């Protein structure tokens, strides 16, 4: 058991300030509000989310929005895909006590976000797992309806402060103060504990404005998942592929492998393709359609002009989950923990991100593509412009305030408490020391569940066990 500080609050309920209403913020609010007075601060509105413009100073981040302000945070943009990290995928930067506990919370996160239907699919997924040498065949849980936490019932049981900018946090011996501004003035609110859940871009900026986190907050520690439709496979006999990749509803096949030379992880998903041409990038076509409105007849016509999109659309329309002789490969890469990105903001609050993809990552991807094609008995076809030209940001920003045993190498400890502080925590993608090649949502949610559980043992003498039973309410409905 980790050592958490005991907060002396007298006979009153403990006061907890949560800075951010995204995935981690909502889970923490849901669990802690049962025995604490919780105030949730949100940069955006409770009525409608918006995505601020993030300035990319190096490589373009991609076509999809990467930040969302409003109740529910970036879950307004999230598809809800969940995949656990492998034990080896965590890597040496993760403390052992954290990686040992996180899998215990996976089911709680799945049930909290997707209800019984998602839980049932999650329980079935293990039966499809396969290990073949260095290659791991897994299943990605993709809810039929994405969880939209703006609609969570949690907000009824907490105090909400929306449309406010966190200026800084100030810790004192007996309390911690949140200094925030709204459209008219600056305010201060005290609490017994504060948990920063503002995401990998905003959490380091809040700590920087507070003079907290030392020189390690961010400092070229921003990572992401470069991803894109990077190659095509031609398969003489698709029957074996279809047998391997067959999945029931809400589960999607995904293959993971670790590059031997770099130690980086890569994962692959698959889409039907019409031919072997690379004249168009289906990713660009599809995302542009999402941005401009899928229901526009003109946009639908534009998308149907893409032969690859047409192939995918026909399969969906006919309810088929089969691949033909041509397959598009969607890759997602792990990045090195240091040196790939940096986040900053100017005096006006404009966020800038300097992000790049290393040659080592690209080389690891290309090597793994050949291994993948060999295992599937397929012929690999690479785009003439190279795989690097087809990689975009997966909008999985992470690692700007990583967990570490020492303040010399990280910002928070294994208990997610900011080093050198007793009443300040951080819990979101910023604390991930590394991400592997797995979607980060499940890991973030599990960290939030774990933190709330540990804090409950310190903040109250006894907690009813029902507090940790997840709600039957399906947030995706």
Short mmCIF file of C-alpha atoms in Angstrom, two decimals:
data_model
loop_
_atom_site.label_atom_id
_atom_site.label_comp_id
_atom_site.label_asym_id
_atom_site.label_seq_id
_atom_site.Cartn_x
_atom_site.Cartn_y
_atom_site.Cartn_z
CA UNK A 1 0.00 0.00 0.00
CA UNK A 2 1.29 3.43 -0.91
CA UNK A 3 1.61 6.05 1.80
CA UNK A 4 -0.86 8.90 1.38
CA UNK A 5 -1.06 11.87 3.75
CA UNK A 6 -3.85 11.90 6.29
CA UNK A 7 -5.76 15.15 5.96
CA UNK A 8 -7.13 16.54 9.20
CA UNK A 9 -10.44 18.18 8.32
CA UNK A 10 -12.14 18.00 11.71
CA UNK A 11 -15.76 16.93 11.61
CA UNK A 12 -16.48 18.52 8.20
CA UNK A 13 -16.36 16.56 4.96
CA UNK A 14 -13.00 16.87 3.18
CA UNK A 15 -12.92 19.52 0.45
CA UNK A 16 -11.40 18.44 -2.85
CA UNK A 17 -10.78 20.66 -5.88
CA UNK A 18 -10.55 18.91 -9.25
CA UNK A 19 -9.10 21.02 -12.06
CA UNK A 20 -10.56 19.63 -15.27
CA UNK A 21 -13.73 17.66 -16.10
CA UNK A 22 -12.34 15.18 -18.62
CA UNK A 23 -11.98 11.42 -18.23
CA UNK A 24 -9.87 11.43 -15.05
CA UNK A 25 -11.68 14.42 -13.58
CA UNK A 26 -15.13 12.84 -14.02
CA UNK A 27 -14.08 9.50 -12.51
CA UNK A 28 -12.43 11.19 -9.53
CA UNK A 29 -15.48 13.42 -9.01
CA UNK A 30 -17.84 10.43 -9.23
CA UNK A 31 -15.95 8.42 -6.61
CA UNK A 32 -14.83 11.17 -4.23
CA UNK A 33 -18.17 13.01 -4.12
CA UNK A 34 -19.62 10.15 -2.06
CA UNK A 35 -17.64 11.31 0.98
CA UNK A 36 -16.08 14.66 0.03
CA UNK A 37 -17.30 18.11 -0.94
CA UNK A 38 -15.99 18.22 -4.50
CA UNK A 39 -15.61 21.33 -6.64
CA UNK A 40 -14.81 20.77 -10.32
CA UNK A 41 -13.24 23.61 -12.31
CA UNK A 42 -13.67 23.58 -16.09
CA UNK A 43 -12.16 25.95 -18.65
CA UNK A 44 -15.14 25.68 -20.98
CA UNK A 45 -18.91 25.82 -20.71
CA UNK A 46 -21.36 23.33 -19.28
CA UNK A 47 -23.55 23.73 -22.36
CA UNK A 48 -21.28 23.36 -25.36
CA UNK A 49 -17.69 22.25 -25.96
CA UNK A 50 -15.23 23.95 -28.24
CA UNK A 51 -11.75 23.13 -29.46
CA UNK A 52 -9.19 25.92 -29.17
CA UNK A 53 -6.63 26.42 -31.88
CA UNK A 54 -3.31 24.81 -30.95
CA UNK A 55 -0.34 26.29 -32.80
CA UNK A 56 1.99 23.62 -34.21
CA UNK A 57 5.47 25.11 -34.54
CA UNK A 58 7.19 22.05 -36.05
CA UNK A 59 5.34 19.09 -37.53
CA UNK A 60 1.57 19.54 -38.10
CA UNK A 61 -0.40 17.79 -35.37
CA UNK A 62 -2.98 16.36 -37.74
CA UNK A 63 -6.47 17.06 -38.93
CA UNK A 64 -8.37 16.15 -35.76
CA UNK A 65 -8.81 18.47 -32.80
CA UNK A 66 -6.48 17.68 -29.91
CA UNK A 67 -8.02 19.69 -27.04
CA UNK A 68 -11.61 20.33 -26.02
CA UNK A 69 -12.88 22.83 -23.43
CA UNK A 70 -16.29 22.16 -21.93
CA UNK A 71 -17.92 19.74 -19.53
CA UNK A 72 -16.47 16.29 -20.17
CA UNK A 73 -13.24 17.71 -21.57
CA UNK A 74 -11.69 15.85 -24.46
CA UNK A 75 -14.18 12.99 -24.12
CA UNK A 76 -16.31 15.20 -26.40
CA UNK A 77 -13.88 14.11 -29.15
CA UNK A 78 -13.13 10.60 -27.91
CA UNK A 79 -14.32 7.49 -29.73
CA UNK A 80 -14.16 5.58 -26.44
CA UNK A 81 -11.69 2.94 -27.67
CA UNK A 82 -10.06 1.04 -24.81
CA UNK A 83 -7.08 -1.33 -24.79
CA UNK A 84 -4.91 -2.44 -21.89
CA UNK A 85 -1.14 -2.09 -21.96
CA UNK A 86 0.92 -5.30 -21.86
CA UNK A 87 3.07 -5.87 -18.80
CA UNK A 88 6.23 -5.44 -20.88
CA UNK A 89 4.69 -2.47 -22.69
CA UNK A 90 4.83 -0.25 -19.61
CA UNK A 91 8.61 -0.26 -19.80
CA UNK A 92 11.25 0.56 -17.18
CA UNK A 93 10.04 4.11 -16.46
CA UNK A 94 6.86 2.92 -14.75
CA UNK A 95 7.16 2.16 -11.00
CA UNK A 96 6.41 -1.49 -10.23
CA UNK A 97 3.74 -0.70 -7.63
CA UNK A 98 1.75 1.26 -10.21
CA UNK A 99 1.84 -1.33 -13.00
CA UNK A 100 0.95 -4.06 -10.53
CA UNK A 101 -2.24 -2.28 -9.40
CA UNK A 102 -3.58 -0.74 -12.63
CA UNK A 103 -4.99 -3.95 -14.21
CA UNK A 104 -7.20 -4.38 -11.11
CA UNK A 105 -9.13 -1.26 -12.16
CA UNK A 106 -9.64 -1.99 -15.88
CA UNK A 107 -13.04 -3.59 -15.45
CA UNK A 108 -14.25 -0.75 -13.21
CA UNK A 109 -13.35 1.80 -15.87
CA UNK A 110 -15.03 -0.18 -18.66
CA UNK A 111 -18.23 -0.62 -16.66
CA UNK A 112 -18.27 3.00 -15.50
CA UNK A 113 -18.01 4.28 -19.07
CA UNK A 114 -19.97 1.71 -21.09
CA UNK A 115 -22.24 -0.11 -18.65
CA UNK A 116 -23.13 -3.81 -18.85
CA UNK A 117 -22.90 -4.00 -22.63
CA UNK A 118 -19.30 -2.85 -22.67
CA UNK A 119 -18.48 -5.03 -19.68
CA UNK A 120 -19.85 -8.10 -21.45
CA UNK A 121 -17.74 -7.40 -24.55
CA UNK A 122 -14.68 -6.82 -22.37
CA UNK A 123 -15.12 -10.20 -20.66
CA UNK A 124 -15.20 -11.93 -24.06
CA UNK A 125 -12.11 -10.28 -25.48
CA UNK A 126 -9.55 -12.52 -23.75
CA UNK A 127 -10.79 -15.52 -25.70
CA UNK A 128 -9.45 -13.95 -28.90
CA UNK A 129 -5.95 -13.18 -27.59
CA UNK A 130 -3.07 -14.83 -29.38
CA UNK A 131 0.70 -14.68 -28.96
CA UNK A 132 2.90 -15.71 -31.89
CA UNK A 133 6.55 -15.03 -31.16
CA UNK A 134 7.04 -11.26 -30.94
CA UNK A 135 3.56 -10.59 -32.28
CA UNK A 136 0.53 -10.14 -30.02
CA UNK A 137 -3.01 -10.35 -31.36
CA UNK A 138 -5.41 -8.42 -29.11
CA UNK A 139 -8.90 -6.87 -29.22
CA UNK A 140 -9.71 -3.18 -28.99
CA UNK A 141 -13.01 -2.37 -27.27
CA UNK A 142 -14.91 0.17 -29.36
CA UNK A 143 -18.29 1.12 -27.81
CA UNK A 144 -21.21 1.38 -30.21
CA UNK A 145 -21.89 4.81 -28.70
CA UNK A 146 -18.89 6.82 -27.41
CA UNK A 147 -19.10 7.78 -23.72
CA UNK A 148 -19.94 11.48 -23.52
CA UNK A 149 -19.09 12.54 -19.99
CA UNK A 150 -20.77 15.92 -20.43
CA UNK A 151 -23.98 13.93 -19.85
CA UNK A 152 -22.71 12.15 -16.73
CA UNK A 153 -24.97 12.23 -13.67
CA UNK A 154 -21.83 12.93 -11.60
CA UNK A 155 -22.17 16.67 -12.16
CA UNK A 156 -25.39 16.72 -10.11
CA UNK A 157 -23.45 15.82 -6.95
CA UNK A 158 -20.55 18.27 -7.15
CA UNK A 159 -20.08 22.02 -7.24
CA UNK A 160 -19.30 23.08 -10.81
CA UNK A 161 -17.34 26.17 -11.80
CA UNK A 162 -17.30 26.49 -15.57
CA UNK A 163 -15.89 29.16 -17.90
CA UNK A 164 -12.92 29.73 -15.61
CA UNK A 165 -9.19 29.79 -16.22
CA UNK A 166 -6.91 28.37 -13.53
CA UNK A 167 -4.29 31.04 -12.86
CA UNK A 168 -2.32 29.04 -10.28
CA UNK A 169 -2.53 26.86 -7.21
CA UNK A 170 -0.98 27.83 -3.87
CA UNK A 171 -0.26 25.29 -1.14
CA UNK A 172 -0.17 26.18 2.54
CA UNK A 173 0.34 24.06 5.65
CA UNK A 174 -3.36 23.57 6.33
CA UNK A 175 -4.97 24.08 2.93
CA UNK A 176 -4.46 24.58 -0.79
CA UNK A 177 -5.92 27.51 -2.73
CA UNK A 178 -7.08 27.53 -6.35
CA UNK A 179 -6.76 30.97 -7.95
CA UNK A 180 -8.95 31.29 -11.03
CA UNK A 181 -10.42 33.97 -13.25
CA UNK A 182 -13.72 34.27 -15.03
CA UNK A 183 -14.93 36.90 -17.45
CA UNK A 184 -15.01 39.62 -14.80
CA UNK A 185 -12.49 39.07 -12.00
CA UNK A 186 -10.04 36.82 -10.18
CA UNK A 187 -11.24 34.52 -7.39
CA UNK A 188 -9.69 32.23 -4.80
CA UNK A 189 -11.15 29.02 -3.38
CA UNK A 190 -9.59 26.87 -0.66
CA UNK A 191 -9.61 23.09 -0.35
CA UNK A 192 -7.92 20.31 1.57
CA UNK A 193 -6.62 18.68 -1.61
CA UNK A 194 -6.35 19.68 -5.25
CA UNK A 195 -6.03 17.29 -8.19
CA UNK A 196 -4.96 18.70 -11.57
CA UNK A 197 -6.71 16.81 -14.39
CA UNK A 198 -6.30 19.36 -17.19
CA UNK A 199 -4.60 17.08 -19.72
CA UNK A 200 -1.08 16.70 -21.05
CA UNK A 201 -1.04 20.17 -22.61
CA UNK A 202 -2.65 22.23 -19.84
CA UNK A 203 -1.49 20.46 -16.66
CA UNK A 204 2.20 21.41 -17.12
CA UNK A 205 1.15 24.98 -17.92
CA UNK A 206 -0.88 25.22 -14.68
CA UNK A 207 2.06 23.88 -12.68
CA UNK A 208 4.43 26.27 -14.46
CA UNK A 209 2.22 29.26 -13.64
CA UNK A 210 2.19 28.07 -10.02
CA UNK A 211 5.96 27.73 -9.83
CA UNK A 212 5.45 24.00 -9.19
CA UNK A 213 6.96 20.92 -10.74
CA UNK A 214 10.47 22.27 -11.05
CA UNK A 215 12.39 22.40 -14.27
CA UNK A 216 11.07 18.97 -15.28
CA UNK A 217 7.49 19.98 -16.04
CA UNK A 218 7.29 19.31 -19.80
CA UNK A 219 10.85 20.17 -20.96
CA UNK A 220 10.60 18.25 -24.24
CA UNK A 221 8.73 15.38 -22.59
CA UNK A 222 5.57 15.67 -24.67
CA UNK A 223 4.83 12.44 -26.52
CA UNK A 224 2.01 11.38 -28.79
CA UNK A 225 1.01 8.41 -30.92
CA UNK A 226 1.98 9.06 -34.54
CA UNK A 227 -0.61 7.19 -36.57
CA UNK A 228 -1.83 6.86 -40.11
CA UNK A 229 -2.73 4.54 -42.96
CA UNK A 230 0.85 3.80 -43.88
CA UNK A 231 0.83 0.71 -46.12
CA UNK A 232 -1.27 -1.78 -48.03
CA UNK A 233 -1.17 -5.55 -48.08
CA UNK A 234 -2.07 -7.83 -50.97
CA UNK A 235 -3.23 -11.26 -49.89
CA UNK A 236 -3.62 -14.21 -52.25
CA UNK A 237 -6.01 -16.12 -49.95
CA UNK A 238 -7.90 -13.85 -47.51
CA UNK A 239 -9.51 -16.76 -45.64
CA UNK A 240 -6.70 -17.12 -43.09
CA UNK A 241 -6.67 -13.37 -42.44
CA UNK A 242 -10.43 -13.30 -41.93
CA UNK A 243 -10.21 -16.25 -39.57
CA UNK A 244 -7.52 -14.52 -37.47
CA UNK A 245 -9.23 -11.11 -37.37
CA UNK A 246 -12.85 -12.25 -36.84
CA UNK A 247 -14.41 -10.48 -33.84
CA UNK A 248 -17.92 -10.00 -32.40
CA UNK A 249 -19.61 -6.62 -32.19
CA UNK A 250 -17.76 -3.89 -30.22
CA UNK A 251 -14.40 -5.66 -30.52
CA UNK A 252 -11.85 -4.75 -33.16
CA UNK A 253 -8.70 -6.79 -33.91
CA UNK A 254 -5.38 -5.12 -33.22
CA UNK A 255 -1.85 -6.50 -33.52
CA UNK A 256 0.99 -5.27 -31.32
CA UNK A 257 4.71 -5.86 -31.62
CA UNK A 258 7.89 -4.51 -30.08
CA UNK A 259 10.74 -3.36 -32.31
CA UNK A 260 13.85 -5.22 -31.21
CA UNK A 261 16.31 -2.48 -32.11
CA UNK A 262 14.60 0.60 -30.61
CA UNK A 263 12.44 -1.10 -27.97
CA UNK A 264 9.45 0.94 -29.22
CA UNK A 265 6.00 -0.61 -29.55
CA UNK A 266 3.84 -0.46 -32.68
CA UNK A 267 0.22 -1.52 -33.12
CA UNK A 268 -1.71 -2.23 -36.32
CA UNK A 269 -5.37 -2.16 -37.28
CA UNK A 270 -6.86 -2.96 -40.66
CA UNK A 271 -9.33 -1.46 -43.14
CA UNK A 272 -10.67 -2.92 -46.41
CA UNK A 273 -8.98 -1.47 -49.50
CA UNK A 274 -10.18 -1.40 -53.10
CA UNK A 275 -6.78 -1.64 -54.76
CA UNK A 276 -3.06 -0.99 -54.16
CA UNK A 277 -3.11 2.66 -55.22
CA UNK A 278 -1.83 5.41 -52.90
CA UNK A 279 -3.32 8.26 -54.94
CA UNK A 280 -5.37 9.33 -51.93
CA UNK A 281 -5.04 9.18 -48.16
CA UNK A 282 -8.26 7.75 -46.76
CA UNK A 283 -7.41 9.24 -43.36
CA UNK A 284 -7.52 12.75 -44.82
CA UNK A 285 -10.73 12.02 -46.73
CA UNK A 286 -12.50 10.55 -43.71
CA UNK A 287 -11.42 13.17 -41.15
CA UNK A 288 -12.25 16.02 -43.49
CA UNK A 289 -15.71 14.49 -43.79
CA UNK A 290 -16.08 14.44 -40.00
CA UNK A 291 -15.00 18.08 -39.73
CA UNK A 292 -17.32 19.34 -42.43
CA UNK A 293 -20.31 17.19 -41.52
CA UNK A 294 -20.94 13.64 -42.62
CA UNK A 295 -24.54 14.44 -43.53
CA UNK A 296 -23.63 16.92 -46.26
CA UNK A 297 -24.56 15.40 -49.66
CA UNK A 298 -21.58 17.13 -51.26
CA UNK A 299 -19.20 15.77 -48.63
CA UNK A 300 -20.66 12.28 -48.90
CA UNK A 301 -20.16 12.41 -52.67
CA UNK A 302 -16.55 13.52 -52.16
CA UNK A 303 -15.92 10.62 -49.80
CA UNK A 304 -17.56 8.09 -52.12
CA UNK A 305 -15.19 9.19 -54.86
CA UNK A 306 -12.47 7.56 -52.77
CA UNK A 307 -12.29 3.93 -53.89
CA UNK A 308 -10.97 2.83 -50.49
CA UNK A 309 -13.73 4.63 -48.60
CA UNK A 310 -16.27 3.11 -50.99
CA UNK A 311 -14.97 -0.36 -50.18
CA UNK A 312 -15.27 0.31 -46.44
CA UNK A 313 -18.75 1.84 -46.82
CA UNK A 314 -20.05 -1.13 -48.84
CA UNK A 315 -18.77 -3.56 -46.22
CA UNK A 316 -20.51 -1.61 -43.44
CA UNK A 317 -23.73 -1.23 -45.42
CA UNK A 318 -23.89 -4.99 -46.03
CA UNK A 319 -22.94 -5.80 -42.45
CA UNK A 320 -19.82 -7.63 -43.58
CA UNK A 321 -16.69 -7.90 -41.47
CA UNK A 322 -14.56 -9.54 -44.13
CA UNK A 323 -11.37 -8.51 -45.88
CA UNK A 324 -10.69 -9.10 -49.55
CA UNK A 325 -7.40 -9.32 -51.40
CA UNK A 326 -6.32 -5.78 -50.46
CA UNK A 327 -5.99 -4.40 -46.94
CA UNK A 328 -5.06 -0.93 -45.66
CA UNK A 329 -2.80 -0.93 -42.58
CA UNK A 330 -3.47 1.67 -39.86
CA UNK A 331 -0.35 1.99 -37.67
CA UNK A 332 0.10 3.63 -34.28
CA UNK A 333 3.61 4.18 -32.87
CA UNK A 334 5.13 4.67 -29.47
CA UNK A 335 7.51 7.62 -29.15
CA UNK A 336 10.69 8.01 -27.14
CA UNK A 337 9.92 9.49 -23.67
CA UNK A 338 12.19 12.52 -24.10
CA UNK A 339 12.96 14.79 -27.04
CA UNK A 340 9.87 14.49 -29.25
CA UNK A 341 7.80 17.46 -28.13
CA UNK A 342 7.32 20.52 -25.98
CA UNK A 343 4.26 22.57 -24.98
CA UNK A 344 4.20 26.27 -24.10
CA UNK A 345 1.80 29.19 -23.95
CA UNK A 346 2.20 32.91 -24.53
CA UNK A 347 0.88 35.72 -22.33
CA UNK A 348 -2.46 35.61 -24.12
CA UNK A 349 -2.93 31.91 -23.43
CA UNK A 350 -2.19 30.68 -26.97
CA UNK A 351 -0.92 27.10 -26.66
CA UNK A 352 1.98 26.12 -28.90
CA UNK A 353 3.23 22.59 -29.46
CA UNK A 354 6.57 21.71 -30.98
CA UNK A 355 6.21 18.04 -31.95
CA UNK A 356 8.30 15.79 -34.15
CA UNK A 357 8.65 12.14 -35.15
CA UNK A 358 12.13 10.66 -34.88
CA UNK A 359 13.88 8.66 -37.57
CA UNK A 360 14.15 5.79 -35.08
CA UNK A 361 10.34 5.63 -34.82
CA UNK A 362 9.92 5.58 -38.58
CA UNK A 363 12.57 2.89 -38.97
CA UNK A 364 10.88 0.81 -36.26
CA UNK A 365 7.58 1.15 -38.12
CA UNK A 366 9.01 0.06 -41.45
CA UNK A 367 10.77 -2.94 -39.91
CA UNK A 368 7.60 -4.01 -38.11
CA UNK A 369 5.53 -3.69 -41.29
CA UNK A 370 7.73 -6.30 -42.99
CA UNK A 371 7.37 -8.61 -39.96
CA UNK A 372 3.60 -8.13 -40.05
CA UNK A 373 3.36 -8.93 -43.76
CA UNK A 374 5.47 -12.04 -43.28
CA UNK A 375 3.27 -13.32 -40.46
CA UNK A 376 0.10 -12.74 -42.48
CA UNK A 377 1.57 -14.35 -45.65
CA UNK A 378 0.97 -11.07 -47.44
CA UNK A 379 2.91 -8.85 -49.82
CA UNK A 380 3.73 -5.41 -48.41
CA UNK A 381 3.23 -2.25 -50.48
CA UNK A 382 4.60 1.07 -49.18
CA UNK A 383 3.54 4.53 -50.42
CA UNK A 384 5.96 6.17 -52.88
CA UNK A 385 6.26 9.21 -50.59
CA UNK A 386 7.35 7.04 -47.65
CA UNK A 387 5.49 6.04 -44.48
CA UNK A 388 6.58 9.16 -42.56
CA UNK A 389 4.54 11.40 -44.89
CA UNK A 390 1.35 9.59 -43.86
CA UNK A 391 1.79 9.86 -40.08
CA UNK A 392 -0.37 12.28 -38.08
CA UNK A 393 -0.93 12.98 -34.42
CA UNK A 394 -3.19 10.43 -32.76
CA UNK A 395 -4.20 13.20 -30.31
CA UNK A 396 -2.92 11.04 -27.45
CA UNK A 397 -0.72 13.73 -25.88
CA UNK A 398 1.08 12.41 -22.82
CA UNK A 399 4.10 12.35 -20.50
CA UNK A 400 4.59 16.06 -19.79
CA UNK A 401 4.53 15.52 -15.98
CA UNK A 402 5.61 11.88 -15.65
CA UNK A 403 5.41 9.57 -12.66
CA UNK A 404 8.81 8.91 -11.15
CA UNK A 405 10.27 7.74 -7.88
CA UNK A 406 12.46 10.86 -7.76
CA UNK A 407 11.86 14.56 -8.26
CA UNK A 408 15.03 14.55 -10.37
CA UNK A 409 13.38 12.48 -13.09
CA UNK A 410 9.66 13.20 -12.80
CA UNK A 411 6.96 15.54 -11.52
CA UNK A 412 4.69 13.21 -9.52
CA UNK A 413 5.39 10.15 -7.42
CA UNK A 414 3.74 6.71 -7.66
CA UNK A 415 0.91 8.11 -5.48
CA UNK A 416 0.40 10.86 -8.12
CA UNK A 417 1.29 13.51 -5.55
CA UNK A 418 3.44 16.31 -6.96
CA UNK A 419 6.97 15.93 -5.60
CA UNK A 420 7.64 18.30 -2.70
CA UNK A 421 3.94 18.92 -1.98
CA UNK A 422 1.45 17.36 0.42
CA UNK A 423 -1.91 18.51 -0.91
CA UNK A 424 -1.44 18.62 -4.68
CA UNK A 425 -1.89 15.75 -7.13
CA UNK A 426 -2.00 15.32 -10.90
CA UNK A 427 -3.97 12.63 -12.72
CA UNK A 428 -4.36 12.60 -16.49
CA UNK A 429 -2.32 11.69 -19.57
CA UNK A 430 0.47 14.05 -18.47
CA UNK A 431 1.61 11.61 -15.75
CA UNK A 432 2.11 8.61 -18.05
CA UNK A 433 5.88 7.89 -18.15
CA UNK A 434 5.38 6.12 -21.49
CA UNK A 435 2.40 4.99 -23.54
CA UNK A 436 3.44 1.92 -25.49
CA UNK A 437 1.28 1.53 -28.59
CA UNK A 438 -2.04 1.26 -26.73
CA UNK A 439 -4.87 3.77 -26.60
CA UNK A 440 -4.38 5.81 -23.43
CA UNK A 441 -7.98 6.14 -22.20
CA UNK A 442 -8.12 2.91 -20.19
CA UNK A 443 -4.78 3.62 -18.49
CA UNK A 444 -5.84 7.17 -17.56
CA UNK A 445 -9.16 5.95 -16.20
CA UNK A 446 -7.45 3.23 -14.17
CA UNK A 447 -5.04 5.75 -12.65
CA UNK A 448 -8.04 7.87 -11.61
CA UNK A 449 -9.85 4.88 -10.06
CA UNK A 450 -6.71 3.89 -8.20
CA UNK A 451 -6.07 7.40 -6.89
CA UNK A 452 -9.67 7.81 -5.71
CA UNK A 453 -9.53 4.46 -3.93
CA UNK A 454 -6.29 5.28 -2.12
CA UNK A 455 -7.45 8.77 -1.17
CA UNK A 456 -10.68 7.38 0.27
CA UNK A 457 -8.68 5.38 2.82
CA UNK A 458 -6.92 8.53 3.97
CA UNK A 459 -9.79 11.00 3.90
CA UNK A 460 -12.37 8.99 5.84
CA UNK A 461 -12.20 6.42 8.65
CA UNK A 462 -14.54 3.98 6.92
CA UNK A 463 -16.00 3.79 3.44
CA UNK A 464 -19.06 1.78 2.51
CA UNK A 465 -18.04 -0.84 -0.04
CA UNK A 466 -20.90 0.30 -2.30
CA UNK A 467 -18.87 3.47 -3.01
CA UNK A 468 -16.66 1.45 -5.35
CA UNK A 469 -19.42 -0.32 -7.20
CA UNK A 470 -19.68 1.22 -10.64
CA UNK A 471 -23.01 2.64 -11.72
CA UNK A 472 -25.30 0.67 -13.99
CA UNK A 473 -25.92 3.86 -15.92
CA UNK A 474 -24.46 3.68 -19.40
CA UNK A 475 -22.83 7.04 -20.09
CA UNK A 476 -22.83 6.31 -23.82
CA UNK A 477 -26.62 6.27 -24.02
#
